[in-house]
């Protein structure tokens, strides 16, 4: 009887192995990188041609998490290759009590993107990129002269500094809005980014940018 049972069991095991291999191949086919496993980088458009090289959001710069642990401060201009959402998270770690708390900053950014999607019903990464493009001042004024005679001279702002300044203004606006307020940091940052992406003067960053450009215009 045992000789009859053995050949019946063997083909069943082989069939199960084949099925498992097929499933493994199907799952391994998905290669698209999405931020937090949700937000795609493929359809992101940088509408300002001068900032394309300094807003790292496509190709190699697409990441699952805004936490690459890269050494971007070791060399000048290296932070231009840091993913733009990670740079936003790093800007949230300001004021001494928040310094070094990157996991907290990443969690805030994750919640912010969810809120932006609920408010605008579009890809929140695109909203972040538009906000940065709109918030960077294009002109600033510098101090010129010496020996007690100092005057302001208007100068153009480089694309890299525009991105840096925009990130600083957006993070500062969100921090000031959430300070001593019932609103969470994520809610304030989402509101700031949405207003800045629309170019609304309700945004702290847009107001500051307009003020800087207005002062520099008078110093031409």
PDB file of C-alpha atoms in Angstrom:
ATOM      1  CA  UNK A   1       0.000   0.000   0.000  1.00  0.00           C
ATOM      2  CA  UNK A   2       2.849   2.404   0.803  1.00  0.00           C
ATOM      3  CA  UNK A   3       4.185   2.066  -2.765  1.00  0.00           C
ATOM      4  CA  UNK A   4       0.843   3.305  -4.135  1.00  0.00           C
ATOM      5  CA  UNK A   5       0.571   6.377  -1.817  1.00  0.00           C
ATOM      6  CA  UNK A   6       4.043   7.890  -2.501  1.00  0.00           C
ATOM      7  CA  UNK A   7       3.556   8.870  -6.180  1.00  0.00           C
ATOM      8  CA  UNK A   8       0.268  10.668  -5.266  1.00  0.00           C
ATOM      9  CA  UNK A   9       1.936  12.976  -2.661  1.00  0.00           C
ATOM     10  CA  UNK A  10       4.972  14.040  -4.754  1.00  0.00           C
ATOM     11  CA  UNK A  11       3.237  15.917  -7.618  1.00  0.00           C
ATOM     12  CA  UNK A  12       1.170  17.943  -5.073  1.00  0.00           C
ATOM     13  CA  UNK A  13       4.378  19.307  -3.474  1.00  0.00           C
ATOM     14  CA  UNK A  14       5.834  20.222  -6.891  1.00  0.00           C
ATOM     15  CA  UNK A  15       2.660  22.098  -7.850  1.00  0.00           C
ATOM     16  CA  UNK A  16       2.787  24.183  -4.637  1.00  0.00           C
ATOM     17  CA  UNK A  17       6.430  25.136  -5.284  1.00  0.00           C
ATOM     18  CA  UNK A  18       5.574  26.335  -8.810  1.00  0.00           C
ATOM     19  CA  UNK A  19       2.709  28.505  -7.525  1.00  0.00           C
ATOM     20  CA  UNK A  20       4.973  30.130  -4.921  1.00  0.00           C
ATOM     21  CA  UNK A  21       7.588  30.988  -7.558  1.00  0.00           C
ATOM     22  CA  UNK A  22       4.948  32.638  -9.779  1.00  0.00           C
ATOM     23  CA  UNK A  23       3.709  34.806  -6.884  1.00  0.00           C
ATOM     24  CA  UNK A  24       7.262  35.880  -6.039  1.00  0.00           C
ATOM     25  CA  UNK A  25       7.874  37.023  -9.651  1.00  0.00           C
ATOM     26  CA  UNK A  26       4.620  39.023  -9.698  1.00  0.00           C
ATOM     27  CA  UNK A  27       5.404  40.863  -6.452  1.00  0.00           C
ATOM     28  CA  UNK A  28       8.999  41.607  -7.456  1.00  0.00           C
ATOM     29  CA  UNK A  29       7.846  43.436 -10.617  1.00  0.00           C
ATOM     30  CA  UNK A  30       6.885  46.698  -8.820  1.00  0.00           C
ATOM     31  CA  UNK A  31       9.898  49.035  -8.942  1.00  0.00           C
ATOM     32  CA  UNK A  32       8.398  52.561  -8.823  1.00  0.00           C
ATOM     33  CA  UNK A  33       9.722  54.619  -5.918  1.00  0.00           C
ATOM     34  CA  UNK A  34       6.992  56.430  -3.994  1.00  0.00           C
ATOM     35  CA  UNK A  35       7.448  58.790  -1.054  1.00  0.00           C
ATOM     36  CA  UNK A  36       6.082  57.077   2.095  1.00  0.00           C
ATOM     37  CA  UNK A  37       4.837  54.355  -0.295  1.00  0.00           C
ATOM     38  CA  UNK A  38       2.066  56.695  -1.526  1.00  0.00           C
ATOM     39  CA  UNK A  39       3.193  59.768  -3.466  1.00  0.00           C
ATOM     40  CA  UNK A  40       4.672  59.309  -6.943  1.00  0.00           C
ATOM     41  CA  UNK A  41       7.605  61.393  -8.231  1.00  0.00           C
ATOM     42  CA  UNK A  42       7.013  60.600 -11.928  1.00  0.00           C
ATOM     43  CA  UNK A  43       4.549  63.377 -12.774  1.00  0.00           C
ATOM     44  CA  UNK A  44       6.296  66.149 -10.784  1.00  0.00           C
ATOM     45  CA  UNK A  45       6.886  69.264 -12.883  1.00  0.00           C
ATOM     46  CA  UNK A  46       9.362  72.055 -11.987  1.00  0.00           C
ATOM     47  CA  UNK A  47       7.836  75.078 -13.701  1.00  0.00           C
ATOM     48  CA  UNK A  48      10.805  77.432 -13.164  1.00  0.00           C
ATOM     49  CA  UNK A  49      13.608  76.405 -15.532  1.00  0.00           C
ATOM     50  CA  UNK A  50      16.298  78.130 -13.443  1.00  0.00           C
ATOM     51  CA  UNK A  51      15.551  75.933 -10.398  1.00  0.00           C
ATOM     52  CA  UNK A  52      15.527  72.541 -12.141  1.00  0.00           C
ATOM     53  CA  UNK A  53      19.106  71.754 -11.065  1.00  0.00           C
ATOM     54  CA  UNK A  54      18.511  72.743  -7.433  1.00  0.00           C
ATOM     55  CA  UNK A  55      15.174  71.062  -6.627  1.00  0.00           C
ATOM     56  CA  UNK A  56      16.152  67.380  -6.343  1.00  0.00           C
ATOM     57  CA  UNK A  57      12.930  65.471  -6.861  1.00  0.00           C
ATOM     58  CA  UNK A  58      13.345  63.067  -9.797  1.00  0.00           C
ATOM     59  CA  UNK A  59      15.435  60.099 -10.901  1.00  0.00           C
ATOM     60  CA  UNK A  60      18.097  59.185  -8.348  1.00  0.00           C
ATOM     61  CA  UNK A  61      16.670  61.718  -5.890  1.00  0.00           C
ATOM     62  CA  UNK A  62      13.331  59.899  -5.563  1.00  0.00           C
ATOM     63  CA  UNK A  63      13.254  58.184  -2.147  1.00  0.00           C
ATOM     64  CA  UNK A  64      10.826  56.176  -0.036  1.00  0.00           C
ATOM     65  CA  UNK A  65      11.627  58.246   3.064  1.00  0.00           C
ATOM     66  CA  UNK A  66      12.991  61.796   3.518  1.00  0.00           C
ATOM     67  CA  UNK A  67      15.827  60.349   5.605  1.00  0.00           C
ATOM     68  CA  UNK A  68      18.879  59.328   3.537  1.00  0.00           C
ATOM     69  CA  UNK A  69      21.551  60.038   6.196  1.00  0.00           C
ATOM     70  CA  UNK A  70      23.750  61.573   3.479  1.00  0.00           C
ATOM     71  CA  UNK A  71      26.704  63.829   4.335  1.00  0.00           C
ATOM     72  CA  UNK A  72      25.486  66.867   2.435  1.00  0.00           C
ATOM     73  CA  UNK A  73      27.399  69.471   4.469  1.00  0.00           C
ATOM     74  CA  UNK A  74      30.855  68.098   3.667  1.00  0.00           C
ATOM     75  CA  UNK A  75      31.271  70.054   0.449  1.00  0.00           C
ATOM     76  CA  UNK A  76      29.880  73.237  -1.038  1.00  0.00           C
ATOM     77  CA  UNK A  77      26.758  72.771  -3.212  1.00  0.00           C
ATOM     78  CA  UNK A  78      26.451  69.088  -2.288  1.00  0.00           C
ATOM     79  CA  UNK A  79      23.158  69.748  -0.517  1.00  0.00           C
ATOM     80  CA  UNK A  80      21.677  70.616  -3.936  1.00  0.00           C
ATOM     81  CA  UNK A  81      21.512  66.836  -4.523  1.00  0.00           C
ATOM     82  CA  UNK A  82      19.654  66.218  -1.240  1.00  0.00           C
ATOM     83  CA  UNK A  83      15.996  65.225  -1.898  1.00  0.00           C
ATOM     84  CA  UNK A  84      13.886  68.367  -1.556  1.00  0.00           C
ATOM     85  CA  UNK A  85      11.392  66.825   0.905  1.00  0.00           C
ATOM     86  CA  UNK A  86      14.297  65.782   3.136  1.00  0.00           C
ATOM     87  CA  UNK A  87      15.627  69.347   3.052  1.00  0.00           C
ATOM     88  CA  UNK A  88      12.209  70.553   4.201  1.00  0.00           C
ATOM     89  CA  UNK A  89      12.310  68.052   7.072  1.00  0.00           C
ATOM     90  CA  UNK A  90      15.789  69.265   8.057  1.00  0.00           C
ATOM     91  CA  UNK A  91      14.558  72.877   8.120  1.00  0.00           C
ATOM     92  CA  UNK A  92      11.957  71.888  10.730  1.00  0.00           C
ATOM     93  CA  UNK A  93      14.729  70.907  13.172  1.00  0.00           C
ATOM     94  CA  UNK A  94      15.385  74.544  14.119  1.00  0.00           C
ATOM     95  CA  UNK A  95      15.518  76.188  17.540  1.00  0.00           C
ATOM     96  CA  UNK A  96      17.600  74.298  20.088  1.00  0.00           C
ATOM     97  CA  UNK A  97      14.898  72.070  21.556  1.00  0.00           C
ATOM     98  CA  UNK A  98      14.177  70.502  18.146  1.00  0.00           C
ATOM     99  CA  UNK A  99      17.743  70.031  16.918  1.00  0.00           C
ATOM    100  CA  UNK A 100      18.600  66.476  15.940  1.00  0.00           C
ATOM    101  CA  UNK A 101      15.011  65.179  16.160  1.00  0.00           C
ATOM    102  CA  UNK A 102      14.825  64.070  12.555  1.00  0.00           C
ATOM    103  CA  UNK A 103      12.318  61.260  13.092  1.00  0.00           C
ATOM    104  CA  UNK A 104       9.921  63.812  14.574  1.00  0.00           C
ATOM    105  CA  UNK A 105      10.498  66.094  11.561  1.00  0.00           C
ATOM    106  CA  UNK A 106       9.893  63.188   9.137  1.00  0.00           C
ATOM    107  CA  UNK A 107       6.645  62.327  10.928  1.00  0.00           C
ATOM    108  CA  UNK A 108       5.494  65.964  10.700  1.00  0.00           C
ATOM    109  CA  UNK A 109       6.267  66.008   6.954  1.00  0.00           C
ATOM    110  CA  UNK A 110       4.340  62.741   6.464  1.00  0.00           C
ATOM    111  CA  UNK A 111       1.246  64.160   8.196  1.00  0.00           C
ATOM    112  CA  UNK A 112       1.644  67.425   6.276  1.00  0.00           C
ATOM    113  CA  UNK A 113       1.561  65.641   2.910  1.00  0.00           C
ATOM    114  CA  UNK A 114      -1.611  63.774   3.932  1.00  0.00           C
ATOM    115  CA  UNK A 115      -3.307  67.054   4.938  1.00  0.00           C
ATOM    116  CA  UNK A 116      -2.224  68.779   1.682  1.00  0.00           C
ATOM    117  CA  UNK A 117      -3.724  65.906  -0.333  1.00  0.00           C
ATOM    118  CA  UNK A 118      -7.018  66.291   1.549  1.00  0.00           C
ATOM    119  CA  UNK A 119      -7.042  70.083   1.011  1.00  0.00           C
ATOM    120  CA  UNK A 120      -6.044  70.201  -2.668  1.00  0.00           C
ATOM    121  CA  UNK A 121      -6.746  66.673  -3.989  1.00  0.00           C
ATOM    122  CA  UNK A 122      -3.448  66.660  -5.910  1.00  0.00           C
ATOM    123  CA  UNK A 123       0.023  65.179  -5.462  1.00  0.00           C
ATOM    124  CA  UNK A 124       1.374  66.912  -2.326  1.00  0.00           C
ATOM    125  CA  UNK A 125       4.980  66.684  -3.597  1.00  0.00           C
ATOM    126  CA  UNK A 126       3.956  68.918  -6.516  1.00  0.00           C
ATOM    127  CA  UNK A 127       2.436  71.406  -4.052  1.00  0.00           C
ATOM    128  CA  UNK A 128       5.707  71.474  -2.068  1.00  0.00           C
ATOM    129  CA  UNK A 129       7.729  72.114  -5.261  1.00  0.00           C
ATOM    130  CA  UNK A 130       5.368  74.925  -6.365  1.00  0.00           C
ATOM    131  CA  UNK A 131       5.528  76.507  -2.896  1.00  0.00           C
ATOM    132  CA  UNK A 132       9.345  76.550  -3.008  1.00  0.00           C
ATOM    133  CA  UNK A 133       9.362  78.064  -6.510  1.00  0.00           C
ATOM    134  CA  UNK A 134       6.943  80.828  -5.449  1.00  0.00           C
ATOM    135  CA  UNK A 135       8.599  81.610  -2.084  1.00  0.00           C
ATOM    136  CA  UNK A 136      12.198  82.288  -3.135  1.00  0.00           C
ATOM    137  CA  UNK A 137      13.024  86.002  -3.550  1.00  0.00           C
ATOM    138  CA  UNK A 138      14.518  86.822  -6.971  1.00  0.00           C
ATOM    139  CA  UNK A 139      16.270  90.013  -5.855  1.00  0.00           C
ATOM    140  CA  UNK A 140      17.866  91.167  -2.605  1.00  0.00           C
ATOM    141  CA  UNK A 141      19.907  94.117  -1.374  1.00  0.00           C
ATOM    142  CA  UNK A 142      23.436  94.013   0.012  1.00  0.00           C
ATOM    143  CA  UNK A 143      25.603  96.511   1.922  1.00  0.00           C
ATOM    144  CA  UNK A 144      28.143  98.293  -0.254  1.00  0.00           C
ATOM    145  CA  UNK A 145      30.832 100.787   0.783  1.00  0.00           C
ATOM    146  CA  UNK A 146      33.260 101.344   3.622  1.00  0.00           C
ATOM    147  CA  UNK A 147      34.793 103.960   5.928  1.00  0.00           C
ATOM    148  CA  UNK A 148      31.476 104.804   7.510  1.00  0.00           C
ATOM    149  CA  UNK A 149      29.631 105.408   4.223  1.00  0.00           C
ATOM    150  CA  UNK A 150      27.288 102.434   3.782  1.00  0.00           C
ATOM    151  CA  UNK A 151      24.507 102.130   1.254  1.00  0.00           C
ATOM    152  CA  UNK A 152      22.334  99.287   0.014  1.00  0.00           C
ATOM    153  CA  UNK A 153      22.731  97.956  -3.509  1.00  0.00           C
ATOM    154  CA  UNK A 154      20.189  95.698  -5.223  1.00  0.00           C
ATOM    155  CA  UNK A 155      21.570  92.375  -6.488  1.00  0.00           C
ATOM    156  CA  UNK A 156      20.124  89.331  -8.234  1.00  0.00           C
ATOM    157  CA  UNK A 157      19.746  86.203  -6.124  1.00  0.00           C
ATOM    158  CA  UNK A 158      21.256  82.932  -7.344  1.00  0.00           C
ATOM    159  CA  UNK A 159      18.878  80.001  -7.965  1.00  0.00           C
ATOM    160  CA  UNK A 160      20.492  77.944  -5.188  1.00  0.00           C
ATOM    161  CA  UNK A 161      20.027  80.725  -2.618  1.00  0.00           C
ATOM    162  CA  UNK A 162      16.419  81.142  -3.793  1.00  0.00           C
ATOM    163  CA  UNK A 163      15.697  77.508  -2.910  1.00  0.00           C
ATOM    164  CA  UNK A 164      17.549  77.783   0.426  1.00  0.00           C
ATOM    165  CA  UNK A 165      15.753  80.999   1.371  1.00  0.00           C
ATOM    166  CA  UNK A 166      12.355  79.608   0.336  1.00  0.00           C
ATOM    167  CA  UNK A 167      12.799  76.548   2.580  1.00  0.00           C
ATOM    168  CA  UNK A 168      13.862  78.792   5.476  1.00  0.00           C
ATOM    169  CA  UNK A 169      10.849  81.114   5.055  1.00  0.00           C
ATOM    170  CA  UNK A 170       8.324  78.244   4.751  1.00  0.00           C
ATOM    171  CA  UNK A 171       9.641  76.479   7.863  1.00  0.00           C
ATOM    172  CA  UNK A 172       9.831  79.729   9.859  1.00  0.00           C
ATOM    173  CA  UNK A 173       6.267  80.682   8.896  1.00  0.00           C
ATOM    174  CA  UNK A 174       4.919  77.279   9.932  1.00  0.00           C
ATOM    175  CA  UNK A 175       6.839  77.360  13.234  1.00  0.00           C
ATOM    176  CA  UNK A 176       5.583  80.830  14.159  1.00  0.00           C
ATOM    177  CA  UNK A 177       2.003  79.919  13.225  1.00  0.00           C
ATOM    178  CA  UNK A 178       1.995  76.791  15.415  1.00  0.00           C
ATOM    179  CA  UNK A 179       3.715  78.411  18.424  1.00  0.00           C
ATOM    180  CA  UNK A 180       1.292  78.790  21.376  1.00  0.00           C
ATOM    181  CA  UNK A 181      -1.525  77.575  19.162  1.00  0.00           C
ATOM    182  CA  UNK A 182      -3.928  74.632  19.244  1.00  0.00           C
ATOM    183  CA  UNK A 183      -3.029  73.788  15.638  1.00  0.00           C
ATOM    184  CA  UNK A 184      -0.388  71.117  15.182  1.00  0.00           C
ATOM    185  CA  UNK A 185       2.866  71.797  13.339  1.00  0.00           C
ATOM    186  CA  UNK A 186       1.707  69.562  10.473  1.00  0.00           C
ATOM    187  CA  UNK A 187      -1.513  71.558  10.014  1.00  0.00           C
ATOM    188  CA  UNK A 188       0.335  74.884  10.031  1.00  0.00           C
ATOM    189  CA  UNK A 189       2.982  73.649   7.585  1.00  0.00           C
ATOM    190  CA  UNK A 190       0.305  72.253   5.247  1.00  0.00           C
ATOM    191  CA  UNK A 191      -1.568  75.572   5.286  1.00  0.00           C
ATOM    192  CA  UNK A 192       1.661  77.512   4.671  1.00  0.00           C
ATOM    193  CA  UNK A 193       2.643  75.289   1.726  1.00  0.00           C
ATOM    194  CA  UNK A 194      -0.810  75.386   0.107  1.00  0.00           C
ATOM    195  CA  UNK A 195      -1.007  79.202   0.386  1.00  0.00           C
ATOM    196  CA  UNK A 196       2.542  79.603  -0.940  1.00  0.00           C
ATOM    197  CA  UNK A 197       1.836  77.259  -3.871  1.00  0.00           C
ATOM    198  CA  UNK A 198      -1.171  79.420  -4.787  1.00  0.00           C
ATOM    199  CA  UNK A 199       0.861  82.616  -4.371  1.00  0.00           C
ATOM    200  CA  UNK A 200      -1.529  83.833  -1.684  1.00  0.00           C
ATOM    201  CA  UNK A 201      -0.419  86.702   0.573  1.00  0.00           C
ATOM    202  CA  UNK A 202      -1.818  84.740   3.560  1.00  0.00           C
ATOM    203  CA  UNK A 203       1.468  82.848   3.437  1.00  0.00           C
ATOM    204  CA  UNK A 204       4.285  84.136   5.665  1.00  0.00           C
ATOM    205  CA  UNK A 205       6.878  83.158   3.020  1.00  0.00           C
ATOM    206  CA  UNK A 206       5.116  85.044   0.204  1.00  0.00           C
ATOM    207  CA  UNK A 207       4.750  88.164   2.385  1.00  0.00           C
ATOM    208  CA  UNK A 208       8.463  88.114   3.298  1.00  0.00           C
ATOM    209  CA  UNK A 209       9.482  87.498  -0.316  1.00  0.00           C
ATOM    210  CA  UNK A 210       7.423  90.466  -1.529  1.00  0.00           C
ATOM    211  CA  UNK A 211       8.895  92.656   1.208  1.00  0.00           C
ATOM    212  CA  UNK A 212      12.499  91.700   0.296  1.00  0.00           C
ATOM    213  CA  UNK A 213      11.864  92.342  -3.401  1.00  0.00           C
ATOM    214  CA  UNK A 214      10.163  95.667  -2.669  1.00  0.00           C
ATOM    215  CA  UNK A 215      13.126  96.894  -0.577  1.00  0.00           C
ATOM    216  CA  UNK A 216      15.656  95.807  -3.170  1.00  0.00           C
ATOM    217  CA  UNK A 217      13.678  97.511  -5.934  1.00  0.00           C
ATOM    218  CA  UNK A 218      13.969 100.815  -4.093  1.00  0.00           C
ATOM    219  CA  UNK A 219      17.760 100.312  -3.797  1.00  0.00           C
ATOM    220  CA  UNK A 220      18.487  99.745  -7.483  1.00  0.00           C
TER     221      UNK A 220
END
